[in-house]
Amino acid sequence: MRYVFYFLLSLMFVSCAAIPHQSSKINGVSFVASRGVVDSTHVKPIVNINANAASVMPFGFIKDINHPEIIHNTDRQWFGETRSGAGQYIEALHKEGIKVMVKPQLWISHGEFTGFLKATSEADWQLLETSYTDFIIEYAELAEELNVEVFCIGTELEEFIKNRPEYWRQLIKEIRTIYTGNLTYAANWDEFWTTPFWSELDYVGIDAYFPVSDMQTPTIEDCIKGWEKHKQGLKAFSEKLDRPIVFTEFGYRSVDYSGKEPWRYDRSMTSVNLEAQNNATQALFDAIWQEDWFAGGYLWKWFIDHHKVGGLEDNQFTPQNKPVEEILKVHYGKY
């Protein structure tokens, strides 16, 4: 009997060794704020694509770029953009086993790019910094209160950071006294190289709209080739800082030339090209997801009313009710 036992034990080890190890990744979606509350019916579609994470995005608003005061958590905002709404979303997501990144974002009047945000006088810098601190600490407190797994300290604020680096270092220290989870910052794809405080965070966060193909309908092969010129630098950057990289946003529109300038969302792009979205997305997974330096990412973007959005005539970023949704499900299921 003793020999039989050891024989069976050896078989067990052999069979376990034959199973390839797949490291866990952040397989996330960007969960867009809405007017109403969220329940399990809104979260189940995320679970159904094998996602294990979601970013929740409350908003602050700057009405006048020349008077950069951030207004936030007001009755005039949509429910999901406020503290109580973000909290309700977090609890609903956690209840279904979805880990959360809280990612507060700014909206500047007329849709001006946040990367250009900077003040023109010391008084205005003080106004911006004081109101940004109030905004971000409010959500750091919420993140700690609800045991959120990741907190993002800002999104695409290149000029603000470049001009006031000491403010950001002090802000990180203040956040650390409140929030005990993992910190990141969502740098634009062409900004992250110069962000000065990565060593003080846990992840290098990148909104990963890297150009990968000039083709009208990019092929998987062409997009993978396009990723090669970015991968070496990303790997070296991660290793230099000893920090994993997370794509705080990634995704492609279902339009012609979707891999050429993936950040574009203007209305001049009116075509519908589902194959372009499929191929660019598949290539990103094939080229990047298995890399050791890569922690995962959050797809841009996912709306709460799944059955009402996306579809075969939609040319925007969402994968919902499009063929690319199955690509997500298969790939997220591997990790």
Coordinates of C-alpha atoms in Angstrom, one line a residue:
M1 CA 0.0 0.0 0.0
R2 CA 2.9 2.3 0.8
Y3 CA 4.2 2.0 -2.7
V4 CA 0.8 2.6 -4.2
F5 CA 0.5 5.8 -2.2
Y6 CA 3.9 7.1 -3.3
F7 CA 3.1 6.2 -6.9
L8 CA -0.2 8.1 -6.8
L9 CA 1.5 11.0 -5.1
S10 CA 4.1 11.2 -7.9
L11 CA 1.4 11.1 -10.5
M12 CA -0.3 14.1 -8.8
F13 CA 2.9 16.1 -8.9
V14 CA 3.5 15.3 -12.6
S15 CA -0.1 16.2 -13.5
C16 CA 0.2 19.5 -11.5
A17 CA 3.5 20.3 -13.2
A18 CA 1.9 19.8 -16.6
I19 CA -0.7 22.5 -16.0
P20 CA 0.8 25.8 -17.3
H21 CA 0.9 28.6 -14.7
Q22 CA -1.0 31.8 -15.6
S23 CA -0.2 34.7 -13.5
S24 CA -3.2 36.8 -12.3
K25 CA -3.7 40.1 -14.1
I26 CA -6.0 43.1 -13.6
N27 CA -8.6 42.3 -16.2
G28 CA -10.6 45.5 -15.9
V29 CA -13.2 47.8 -17.4
S30 CA -13.7 51.5 -16.9
F31 CA -17.2 51.7 -15.3
V32 CA -18.7 54.9 -16.6
A33 CA -20.7 57.1 -14.1
S34 CA -24.4 57.3 -14.7
R35 CA -27.5 59.1 -13.4
G36 CA -28.8 56.2 -11.3
V37 CA -27.8 53.5 -8.8
V38 CA -26.2 50.3 -9.7
D39 CA -27.3 46.8 -8.8
S40 CA -26.2 43.2 -9.6
T41 CA -27.9 43.3 -13.1
H42 CA -25.5 46.1 -14.1
V43 CA -22.5 44.3 -12.7
K44 CA -23.2 40.8 -14.1
P45 CA -22.3 41.7 -17.7
I46 CA -18.8 42.6 -16.3
V47 CA -18.6 39.2 -14.6
N48 CA -19.8 37.5 -17.7
I49 CA -16.7 38.7 -19.7
N50 CA -14.4 37.3 -17.0
A51 CA -13.4 40.7 -15.8
N52 CA -12.1 40.9 -12.2
A53 CA -11.7 44.7 -11.8
A54 CA -13.3 48.0 -12.6
S55 CA -12.4 51.6 -12.3
V56 CA -15.0 53.9 -10.7
M57 CA -14.6 57.5 -11.9
P58 CA -16.1 60.4 -9.9
F59 CA -15.7 63.8 -11.5
G60 CA -14.7 67.3 -10.6
F61 CA -15.4 70.3 -12.9
I62 CA -13.5 73.5 -13.8
K63 CA -15.9 76.0 -15.2
D64 CA -13.4 78.6 -16.2
I65 CA -9.8 77.7 -17.2
N66 CA -8.8 81.2 -16.1
H67 CA -10.2 80.6 -12.6
P68 CA -9.1 77.0 -12.0
E69 CA -11.3 76.1 -9.0
I70 CA -12.5 72.5 -8.9
I71 CA -16.2 72.0 -8.1
H72 CA -17.1 68.5 -7.0
N73 CA -19.7 66.4 -5.2
T74 CA -22.6 68.7 -5.9
D75 CA -26.3 68.1 -6.4
R76 CA -26.0 69.1 -10.0
Q77 CA -23.8 66.2 -10.9
W78 CA -24.9 62.7 -12.0
F79 CA -25.2 60.3 -9.1
G80 CA -22.2 58.2 -10.3
E81 CA -20.0 61.3 -10.4
T82 CA -20.5 62.1 -6.7
R83 CA -19.0 60.6 -3.5
S84 CA -22.3 58.8 -2.6
G85 CA -22.6 57.5 -6.1
A86 CA -19.0 56.3 -6.3
G87 CA -19.5 54.6 -2.9
Q88 CA -22.6 52.8 -4.1
Y89 CA -20.9 51.7 -7.3
I90 CA -17.9 50.4 -5.3
E91 CA -20.1 48.4 -2.9
A92 CA -22.1 46.9 -5.8
L93 CA -18.9 45.9 -7.6
H94 CA -17.3 44.4 -4.5
K95 CA -20.4 42.4 -3.8
E96 CA -19.9 40.6 -7.1
G97 CA -16.2 40.0 -6.5
I98 CA -14.9 42.8 -8.7
K99 CA -11.9 44.7 -7.4
V100 CA -12.0 48.4 -7.7
M101 CA -9.7 51.3 -8.7
V102 CA -11.1 54.7 -7.7
K103 CA -10.0 57.1 -10.5
P104 CA -11.2 60.7 -9.9
Q105 CA -11.1 62.8 -13.1
L106 CA -11.5 66.4 -14.1
W107 CA -13.7 67.9 -16.8
I108 CA -12.7 71.4 -18.0
S109 CA -15.4 73.5 -19.7
H110 CA -15.7 73.0 -23.4
G111 CA -13.9 69.7 -23.1
E112 CA -10.4 71.2 -23.0
F113 CA -7.6 68.7 -22.6
T114 CA -6.7 68.2 -19.0
G115 CA -3.0 67.8 -19.9
F116 CA -2.9 71.5 -20.7
L117 CA -4.2 72.6 -17.3
K118 CA -2.0 75.2 -15.7
A119 CA -2.4 78.4 -13.8
T120 CA -1.1 81.8 -15.0
S121 CA -0.4 83.4 -11.5
E122 CA 0.7 82.2 -8.1
A123 CA -2.8 83.0 -6.7
D124 CA -4.4 80.8 -9.3
W125 CA -1.9 78.0 -8.6
Q126 CA -2.8 78.1 -5.0
L127 CA -6.5 78.0 -5.9
L128 CA -6.0 75.0 -8.1
E129 CA -3.9 73.2 -5.6
T130 CA -6.2 73.8 -2.7
S131 CA -9.3 72.7 -4.6
Y132 CA -7.5 69.7 -6.1
T133 CA -6.4 68.5 -2.7
D134 CA -9.9 68.8 -1.4
F135 CA -11.2 66.8 -4.4
I136 CA -8.6 64.0 -4.3
I137 CA -8.6 63.6 -0.5
E138 CA -12.4 63.2 -0.4
Y139 CA -12.0 60.2 -2.7
A140 CA -8.9 58.8 -0.9
E141 CA -11.0 58.8 2.3
L142 CA -13.8 57.0 0.5
A143 CA -11.4 54.5 -1.0
E144 CA -10.0 53.7 2.5
E145 CA -13.4 53.5 4.0
L146 CA -14.6 50.9 1.5
N147 CA -11.3 48.9 1.2
V148 CA -10.7 49.8 -2.4
E149 CA -7.8 48.0 -3.9
V150 CA -6.2 50.8 -6.0
F151 CA -6.5 54.6 -5.9
C152 CA -5.5 56.8 -8.8
I153 CA -4.2 60.2 -7.7
G154 CA -4.9 62.0 -11.1
T155 CA -5.6 61.5 -14.8
E156 CA -3.6 63.1 -17.6
L157 CA -2.4 66.3 -15.9
E158 CA 1.0 66.8 -17.5
E159 CA 1.4 70.6 -17.3
F160 CA 0.1 70.6 -13.7
I161 CA 2.7 68.1 -12.7
K162 CA 5.5 69.6 -14.8
N163 CA 5.0 73.0 -13.2
R164 CA 4.3 72.0 -9.6
P165 CA 6.2 68.7 -8.9
E166 CA 6.6 69.5 -5.2
Y167 CA 2.9 69.9 -4.7
W168 CA 2.4 66.4 -6.1
R169 CA 5.0 64.9 -3.8
Q170 CA 3.4 66.5 -0.8
L171 CA 0.0 65.4 -2.0
I172 CA 1.2 61.8 -2.3
K173 CA 2.5 61.9 1.3
E174 CA -0.9 63.3 2.5
I175 CA -2.8 60.6 0.6
R176 CA -0.5 57.9 2.2
T177 CA -1.6 59.0 5.7
I178 CA -5.2 58.3 4.7
Y179 CA -5.3 55.5 2.2
T180 CA -3.4 52.2 2.8
G181 CA -4.0 50.5 -0.5
N182 CA -2.0 50.7 -3.8
L183 CA -1.5 54.0 -5.5
T184 CA -1.1 54.9 -9.2
Y185 CA -1.4 57.9 -11.5
A186 CA -3.0 57.8 -15.0
A187 CA -0.4 59.3 -17.3
N188 CA -1.1 59.9 -20.9
W189 CA 0.8 57.5 -23.2
D190 CA 3.3 60.2 -24.3
E191 CA 3.6 61.8 -20.8
F192 CA 4.6 58.9 -18.5
W193 CA 8.3 59.1 -19.3
T194 CA 8.7 62.5 -17.6
T195 CA 6.3 61.9 -14.6
P196 CA 8.6 62.6 -11.6
F197 CA 7.1 60.6 -8.8
W198 CA 6.7 57.0 -10.0
S199 CA 9.0 55.7 -7.3
E200 CA 6.5 57.0 -4.7
L201 CA 3.6 55.0 -6.1
D202 CA 2.9 51.3 -6.4
Y203 CA 2.1 51.1 -10.2
V204 CA 3.2 53.1 -13.2
G205 CA -0.2 53.9 -14.7
I206 CA -0.6 54.7 -18.4
D207 CA -3.6 55.6 -20.5
A208 CA -2.3 53.4 -23.3
Y209 CA -3.4 55.0 -26.6
F210 CA -0.1 54.1 -28.3
P211 CA -0.2 54.4 -32.1
V212 CA 0.3 50.8 -33.5
S213 CA -0.9 50.8 -37.1
D214 CA -1.5 53.2 -40.0
M215 CA -3.8 50.7 -41.8
Q216 CA -7.5 51.5 -42.5
T217 CA -8.4 48.1 -41.2
P218 CA -5.3 47.1 -39.1
T219 CA -4.4 43.5 -39.1
I220 CA -3.4 41.7 -35.9
E221 CA 0.1 41.1 -37.3
D222 CA 0.6 44.8 -38.2
C223 CA -0.6 45.9 -34.7
I224 CA 1.7 43.4 -33.0
K225 CA 4.6 44.8 -35.1
G226 CA 3.5 48.3 -34.0
W227 CA 3.7 47.3 -30.3
E228 CA 7.3 46.1 -30.7
K229 CA 8.5 49.7 -30.9
H230 CA 6.8 50.5 -27.6
K231 CA 7.4 47.2 -25.6
Q232 CA 11.2 47.5 -25.2
G233 CA 10.9 51.0 -23.6
L234 CA 8.0 50.0 -21.4
K235 CA 9.9 46.9 -20.1
A236 CA 13.1 48.9 -19.4
F237 CA 11.1 51.7 -17.7
S238 CA 9.3 49.2 -15.4
E239 CA 12.6 47.5 -14.6
K240 CA 14.4 50.7 -13.9
L241 CA 11.7 51.9 -11.4
D242 CA 11.1 48.4 -10.1
R243 CA 7.4 49.0 -10.5
P244 CA 4.8 47.1 -12.6
I245 CA 3.0 48.9 -15.4
V246 CA -0.8 49.0 -15.4
F247 CA -2.8 50.4 -18.3
T248 CA -5.2 52.7 -16.5
E249 CA -7.1 53.0 -19.8
F250 CA -6.8 51.0 -23.0
G251 CA -9.0 50.4 -26.0
Y252 CA -9.9 51.1 -29.6
R253 CA -12.9 52.6 -31.4
S254 CA -14.7 50.5 -33.9
V255 CA -13.7 52.9 -36.8
D256 CA -11.3 53.0 -39.7
Y257 CA -7.7 53.6 -38.7
S258 CA -8.4 52.6 -35.1
G259 CA -4.8 51.9 -34.4
K260 CA -3.3 55.1 -35.9
E261 CA -4.3 57.6 -33.3
P262 CA -6.3 55.6 -30.7
W263 CA -6.9 58.6 -28.5
R264 CA -9.1 60.3 -31.0
Y265 CA -12.8 60.5 -30.2
D266 CA -13.9 63.5 -32.4
R267 CA -17.1 63.3 -34.5
S268 CA -15.3 63.5 -37.8
M269 CA -14.6 59.8 -37.5
T270 CA -18.0 58.4 -38.6
S271 CA -17.2 55.0 -40.1
V272 CA -18.0 51.7 -38.4
N273 CA -15.2 49.2 -38.6
L274 CA -15.7 46.3 -36.2
E275 CA -12.9 44.3 -37.6
A276 CA -10.4 47.1 -36.9
Q277 CA -11.5 47.2 -33.2
N278 CA -11.3 43.4 -33.0
N279 CA -7.8 43.2 -34.5
A280 CA -6.3 46.0 -32.6
T281 CA -7.6 44.7 -29.3
Q282 CA -6.5 41.1 -30.0
A283 CA -3.0 42.4 -30.9
L284 CA -2.7 44.3 -27.6
F285 CA -3.6 41.1 -25.7
D286 CA -1.2 39.0 -27.7
A287 CA 1.7 41.5 -27.5
I288 CA 1.4 42.8 -24.0
W289 CA -0.7 40.8 -21.5
Q290 CA 1.6 38.0 -20.8
E291 CA 4.6 40.2 -20.0
D292 CA 6.0 39.9 -16.5
W293 CA 6.3 43.7 -16.1
F294 CA 2.7 44.2 -17.0
A295 CA 0.0 44.1 -14.3
G296 CA -3.1 44.4 -16.5
G297 CA -5.5 47.2 -17.4
Y298 CA -8.9 48.8 -17.5
L299 CA -10.7 48.8 -20.9
W300 CA -12.2 52.1 -22.0
K301 CA -15.1 52.1 -21.6
W302 CA -18.1 50.2 -20.1
F303 CA -21.6 51.6 -19.5
I304 CA -23.9 50.4 -16.8
D305 CA -26.9 49.7 -19.0
H306 CA -25.3 46.9 -21.0
H307 CA -28.3 46.0 -23.1
K308 CA -28.8 49.7 -24.3
V309 CA -25.3 50.6 -25.5
G310 CA -22.8 49.7 -28.2
G311 CA -24.0 47.3 -30.9
L312 CA -23.1 46.7 -34.5
E313 CA -23.7 50.3 -35.6
D314 CA -21.7 51.9 -32.8
N315 CA -18.3 53.4 -33.7
Q316 CA -17.2 54.4 -30.2
F317 CA -14.8 52.8 -27.8
T318 CA -17.2 50.5 -25.9
P319 CA -17.0 46.8 -26.7
Q320 CA -20.5 46.1 -25.5
N321 CA -22.7 44.1 -27.8
K322 CA -20.0 44.0 -30.4
P323 CA -17.8 41.1 -31.6
V324 CA -14.9 42.4 -29.6
E325 CA -16.8 41.5 -26.4
E326 CA -16.2 37.8 -27.1
I327 CA -12.4 38.5 -27.6
L328 CA -12.4 40.2 -24.1
K329 CA -14.2 37.2 -22.6
V330 CA -11.9 34.7 -24.0
H331 CA -8.7 36.6 -23.2
Y332 CA -9.8 37.6 -19.7
G333 CA -10.7 34.0 -19.0
K334 CA -7.0 33.0 -19.5
Y335 CA -5.8 35.1 -16.6

